[in-house]
Amino acid sequence: MTIWIVLAVIVVAVLYGVTLYNGLVRKRNLVHEGWSGIDVQLKRRADLIPNLVETVKGYAAHEKAIFEDVADKRAASMQAGDVKSQAAADQALSGALGRLIAISEAYPELKADANFRELQGQLAEIEDQMQMARRYYNGTVRDLNIAVQSFPAVLVAGPLGFHAEPFYEIEDRASASIPPKVSF
């Protein structure tokens, strides 16, 4: 009888361990999926930027410093390696794009340009999708971090290679609270 009880406890412990491990793997994969969504939106935005810059350049050729700044920020965003550096590069690129869009205020004929308006619309759509992708990623990171840091998972997560992931956060919250002005 004692052997059956010990055997049942061992079976339950093994099943619990397998369930715990599979749950952690699922959460880690959701985090990777979330990051992939952010990466896709960043690439879409990076692909749109040269067209936007060229359109504005035709109307505002003397604004060379802004064009160079946007190009530099785009390159930095494409080369960012981890979540923290990507968030910083993303914030810097958003600021540069805001300055680029602000140029359109000084050029009424640019604001009326159909190509520019279409590009602005695409940029606004990408920014909305970026925000959703960030929210999804941070939600999956939250779930993984809770699972990895909760008892009893904390006892097995570290040795099995699971660790807390960083959130996609904006460093300068003051500038983030000021929405970029996009006018059509």
Coordinates of C-alpha atoms in Angstrom, one line a residue:
M1 CA 0.0 0.0 0.0
T2 CA 2.8 2.4 0.9
I3 CA 4.5 1.7 -2.4
W4 CA 1.4 2.6 -4.3
I5 CA 1.1 5.9 -2.4
V6 CA 4.8 6.8 -3.1
L7 CA 4.4 5.8 -6.7
A8 CA 1.2 8.0 -7.0
V9 CA 3.0 10.9 -5.5
I10 CA 5.9 10.5 -7.9
V11 CA 3.6 10.2 -10.9
V12 CA 1.7 13.4 -9.8
A13 CA 5.0 15.2 -9.3
V14 CA 6.3 14.2 -12.7
L15 CA 3.0 15.2 -14.4
Y16 CA 3.1 18.5 -12.5
G17 CA 6.7 19.1 -13.7
V18 CA 5.8 18.4 -17.3
T19 CA 2.8 20.7 -17.1
L20 CA 4.9 23.4 -15.5
Y21 CA 7.6 23.1 -18.1
N22 CA 5.2 23.1 -21.0
G23 CA 3.5 26.2 -19.6
L24 CA 6.8 28.0 -19.4
V25 CA 7.7 27.0 -22.9
R26 CA 4.3 28.2 -24.2
K27 CA 4.8 31.6 -22.4
R28 CA 8.3 32.0 -23.8
N29 CA 7.1 31.3 -27.3
L30 CA 4.3 33.8 -26.9
V31 CA 7.0 36.4 -25.9
H32 CA 9.0 35.5 -29.1
E33 CA 5.8 35.8 -31.1
G34 CA 5.1 39.2 -29.6
W35 CA 8.6 40.4 -30.4
S36 CA 8.2 39.2 -33.9
G37 CA 5.1 41.4 -34.3
I38 CA 7.0 44.4 -33.1
D39 CA 9.8 43.6 -35.5
V40 CA 7.4 43.3 -38.5
Q41 CA 6.0 46.8 -37.7
L42 CA 9.4 48.3 -37.3
K43 CA 10.5 46.9 -40.7
R44 CA 7.3 48.2 -42.3
R45 CA 7.9 51.6 -40.9
A46 CA 11.6 51.5 -41.9
D47 CA 10.5 50.6 -45.5
L48 CA 8.0 53.5 -45.6
I49 CA 10.4 56.1 -44.4
P50 CA 12.5 56.5 -47.6
N51 CA 9.4 57.2 -49.6
L52 CA 8.2 59.7 -47.1
V53 CA 11.5 61.5 -47.0
E54 CA 11.8 61.6 -50.8
T55 CA 8.3 63.1 -51.0
V56 CA 9.1 65.8 -48.5
K57 CA 12.5 66.4 -50.0
G58 CA 10.9 67.5 -53.2
Y59 CA 9.2 70.3 -51.5
A60 CA 11.7 71.2 -48.8
A61 CA 15.1 70.6 -50.2
H62 CA 16.7 73.1 -47.7
E63 CA 15.7 70.9 -44.7
K64 CA 18.8 68.7 -45.2
A65 CA 19.5 68.3 -41.5
I66 CA 16.1 66.7 -40.8
F67 CA 16.5 64.3 -43.7
E68 CA 19.9 63.2 -42.4
D69 CA 18.6 62.9 -38.9
V70 CA 15.7 60.6 -40.0
A71 CA 18.1 58.5 -42.1
D72 CA 20.5 58.1 -39.1
K73 CA 17.6 57.2 -36.7
R74 CA 16.2 54.7 -39.2
A75 CA 19.6 53.1 -39.5
A76 CA 20.0 52.9 -35.8
S77 CA 16.5 51.4 -35.5
M78 CA 17.4 48.7 -38.0
Q79 CA 20.6 47.8 -36.2
A80 CA 19.2 47.7 -32.6
G81 CA 19.8 44.3 -31.1
D82 CA 17.9 43.9 -27.8
V83 CA 14.6 45.1 -26.5
K84 CA 16.0 48.1 -24.6
S85 CA 18.1 49.4 -27.4
Q86 CA 15.3 48.8 -29.9
A87 CA 12.9 50.8 -27.6
A88 CA 15.4 53.7 -27.4
A89 CA 16.0 53.7 -31.2
D90 CA 12.2 53.5 -31.8
Q91 CA 11.6 56.5 -29.6
A92 CA 14.4 58.5 -31.4
L93 CA 13.0 57.6 -34.8
S94 CA 9.5 58.6 -33.7
G95 CA 10.8 62.0 -32.7
A96 CA 12.7 62.4 -36.0
L97 CA 9.6 61.4 -37.9
G98 CA 7.5 63.9 -35.9
R99 CA 9.9 66.7 -37.0
L100 CA 9.7 65.5 -40.6
I101 CA 5.9 65.5 -40.6
A102 CA 6.0 69.0 -38.9
I103 CA 7.7 70.3 -42.0
S104 CA 4.5 69.8 -43.9
E105 CA 2.9 72.6 -41.9
A106 CA 5.2 75.1 -43.7
Y107 CA 4.4 73.7 -47.1
P108 CA 0.7 73.8 -48.0
E109 CA 1.3 72.3 -51.4
L110 CA 3.0 69.3 -49.7
K111 CA 0.0 68.8 -47.4
A112 CA -2.2 68.7 -50.5
D113 CA 0.1 66.2 -52.3
A114 CA -1.9 62.9 -52.7
N115 CA 1.3 60.8 -52.4
F116 CA 2.3 62.5 -49.1
R117 CA -1.2 62.1 -47.7
E118 CA -1.2 58.4 -48.5
L119 CA 2.2 57.9 -47.0
Q120 CA 1.1 59.8 -43.9
G121 CA -1.9 57.6 -43.6
Q122 CA 0.2 54.5 -44.0
L123 CA 2.5 55.8 -41.3
A124 CA -0.4 56.4 -38.9
E125 CA -1.7 52.9 -39.6
I126 CA 1.7 51.4 -38.9
E127 CA 2.0 53.4 -35.7
D128 CA -1.3 52.1 -34.5
Q129 CA -0.3 48.5 -35.3
M130 CA 3.0 49.1 -33.5
Q131 CA 1.2 50.2 -30.4
M132 CA -0.9 47.1 -30.5
A133 CA 2.2 44.9 -31.1
R134 CA 3.9 46.6 -28.1
R135 CA 0.9 46.0 -25.9
Y136 CA 0.7 42.3 -26.9
Y137 CA 4.4 41.8 -26.4
N138 CA 4.3 43.5 -22.9
G139 CA 1.3 41.3 -22.0
T140 CA 3.1 38.1 -22.9
V141 CA 6.3 39.3 -21.1
R142 CA 4.1 40.0 -18.0
D143 CA 2.6 36.5 -18.1
L144 CA 6.0 34.9 -18.6
N145 CA 7.7 37.0 -15.8
I146 CA 4.9 36.1 -13.4
A147 CA 5.2 32.4 -14.2
V148 CA 9.0 32.4 -13.9
Q149 CA 9.0 34.4 -10.7
S150 CA 6.1 32.6 -8.9
F151 CA 6.5 29.7 -6.5
P152 CA 7.0 26.8 -7.2
A153 CA 8.0 27.6 -10.9
V154 CA 10.8 29.8 -9.6
L155 CA 12.5 26.6 -8.3
V156 CA 12.7 25.0 -11.7
A157 CA 12.6 27.9 -14.2
G158 CA 16.2 29.1 -13.7
P159 CA 17.8 25.6 -13.9
L160 CA 15.7 24.9 -17.0
G161 CA 16.9 28.1 -18.7
F162 CA 13.8 30.3 -18.3
H163 CA 14.3 33.9 -17.1
A164 CA 12.3 37.1 -16.9
E165 CA 12.2 39.1 -20.1
P166 CA 12.4 42.9 -20.4
F167 CA 9.4 45.0 -21.2
Y168 CA 9.3 47.3 -24.2
E169 CA 9.4 50.6 -22.4
I170 CA 9.9 54.2 -23.5
E171 CA 12.7 55.7 -21.6
D172 CA 11.7 59.4 -21.7
R173 CA 8.1 59.3 -20.5
A174 CA 7.8 63.1 -20.6
S175 CA 8.3 63.2 -24.4
A176 CA 6.2 60.1 -24.9
S177 CA 3.2 61.8 -23.3
I178 CA 3.2 64.4 -26.1
P179 CA 1.7 62.7 -29.1
P180 CA 3.3 63.4 -32.5
K181 CA 1.3 65.8 -34.6
V182 CA 0.0 64.2 -37.8
S183 CA -2.2 66.5 -39.8
F184 CA -3.8 65.8 -43.2

